[in-house]
Amino acid sequence: MLLTALIAGFTAGAGLIIAIGSQNAFVLRQGLLRNHVGAIVAITSLSDILLISAGVAGIGFIVTEWPSAIYLLQLGGAAFLAVYGLQAAYRAWSGSGALQASQSGAGASLKAAVLTCLAFTFLNPHVYLDTMVLLGSLSTHYPGAGQFVFAIGACFASIAWFVALGYGARLLRPVFNNPNAWRVLDAIIAVFMLTLSALMLIN
């Protein structure tokens, strides 16, 4: 029973976390730049652990009881994604992203990278619905110790994914030695972020 709960938690967590999202795009870019990767991986993983644990503990009902808070997060998240998307569009247009990459880890300060990562994580209302509400609800199918083990499985999925994404991105570095590859990546990120921003305002 406990093994089943662990596998279920890992599978459910992986299914939600690995889905393409603004946070993943940010972690991927930081990994390619080799810019504060350890800090970014730690923040994203620990944030998920915190939210998953809160959901399994039953705090997820707060999210559903405060729809106005979710609405404010949507507005803030939409604005943040729009700004970041426009910055990516500028990098794609000017080719400045490749210049950052050639600096071997130089670029945004640790403080700027951490604040940006926190914004991507906590200004996204879906992160609360996915981790606290959905995973919290799924965990109730495994009562007792099984619920705790389910949470461990989901947390492990988060850690494994962000470590693989952040540190595995360097395997793509040969591709991104070409400045045009950075322009394509930034163009994709720009379209993705601006689309997400619009969807947040519409939904």
JSON list of C-alpha atoms in Angstrom, two decimals, residues 6 14 19 29 35 64 70-71 84 91 104 133 136 149-150 158 162:
[
{"chain": "A", "resi": 6, "resn": "LEU", "atom": "CA", "xyz": [4.74, 6.54, -3.24]},
{"chain": "A", "resi": 14, "resn": "ALA", "atom": "CA", "xyz": [5.62, 14.57, -12.20]},
{"chain": "A", "resi": 19, "resn": "ALA", "atom": "CA", "xyz": [4.06, 20.13, -18.01]},
{"chain": "A", "resi": 29, "resn": "ARG", "atom": "CA", "xyz": [17.27, 29.32, -19.48]},
{"chain": "A", "resi": 35, "resn": "ASN", "atom": "CA", "xyz": [23.60, 31.34, -13.86]},
{"chain": "A", "resi": 64, "resn": "THR", "atom": "CA", "xyz": [-10.73, 27.57, -2.69]},
{"chain": "A", "resi": 70, "resn": "ILE", "atom": "CA", "xyz": [-6.49, 33.92, -6.68]},
{"chain": "A", "resi": 71, "resn": "TYR", "atom": "CA", "xyz": [-7.81, 36.79, -8.81]},
{"chain": "A", "resi": 84, "resn": "TYR", "atom": "CA", "xyz": [9.28, 39.03, -18.83]},
{"chain": "A", "resi": 91, "resn": "ARG", "atom": "CA", "xyz": [16.58, 39.73, -26.49]},
{"chain": "A", "resi": 104, "resn": "SER", "atom": "CA", "xyz": [30.10, 31.80, -18.58]},
{"chain": "A", "resi": 133, "resn": "VAL", "atom": "CA", "xyz": [-5.67, 21.58, -3.97]},
{"chain": "A", "resi": 136, "resn": "GLY", "atom": "CA", "xyz": [-3.80, 17.51, -1.53]},
{"chain": "A", "resi": 149, "resn": "VAL", "atom": "CA", "xyz": [4.23, 8.73, 1.61]},
{"chain": "A", "resi": 150, "resn": "PHE", "atom": "CA", "xyz": [2.16, 10.13, -1.28]},
{"chain": "A", "resi": 158, "resn": "SER", "atom": "CA", "xyz": [9.71, 17.87, -8.06]},
{"chain": "A", "resi": 162, "resn": "PHE", "atom": "CA", "xyz": [14.23, 20.57, -11.35]}
]
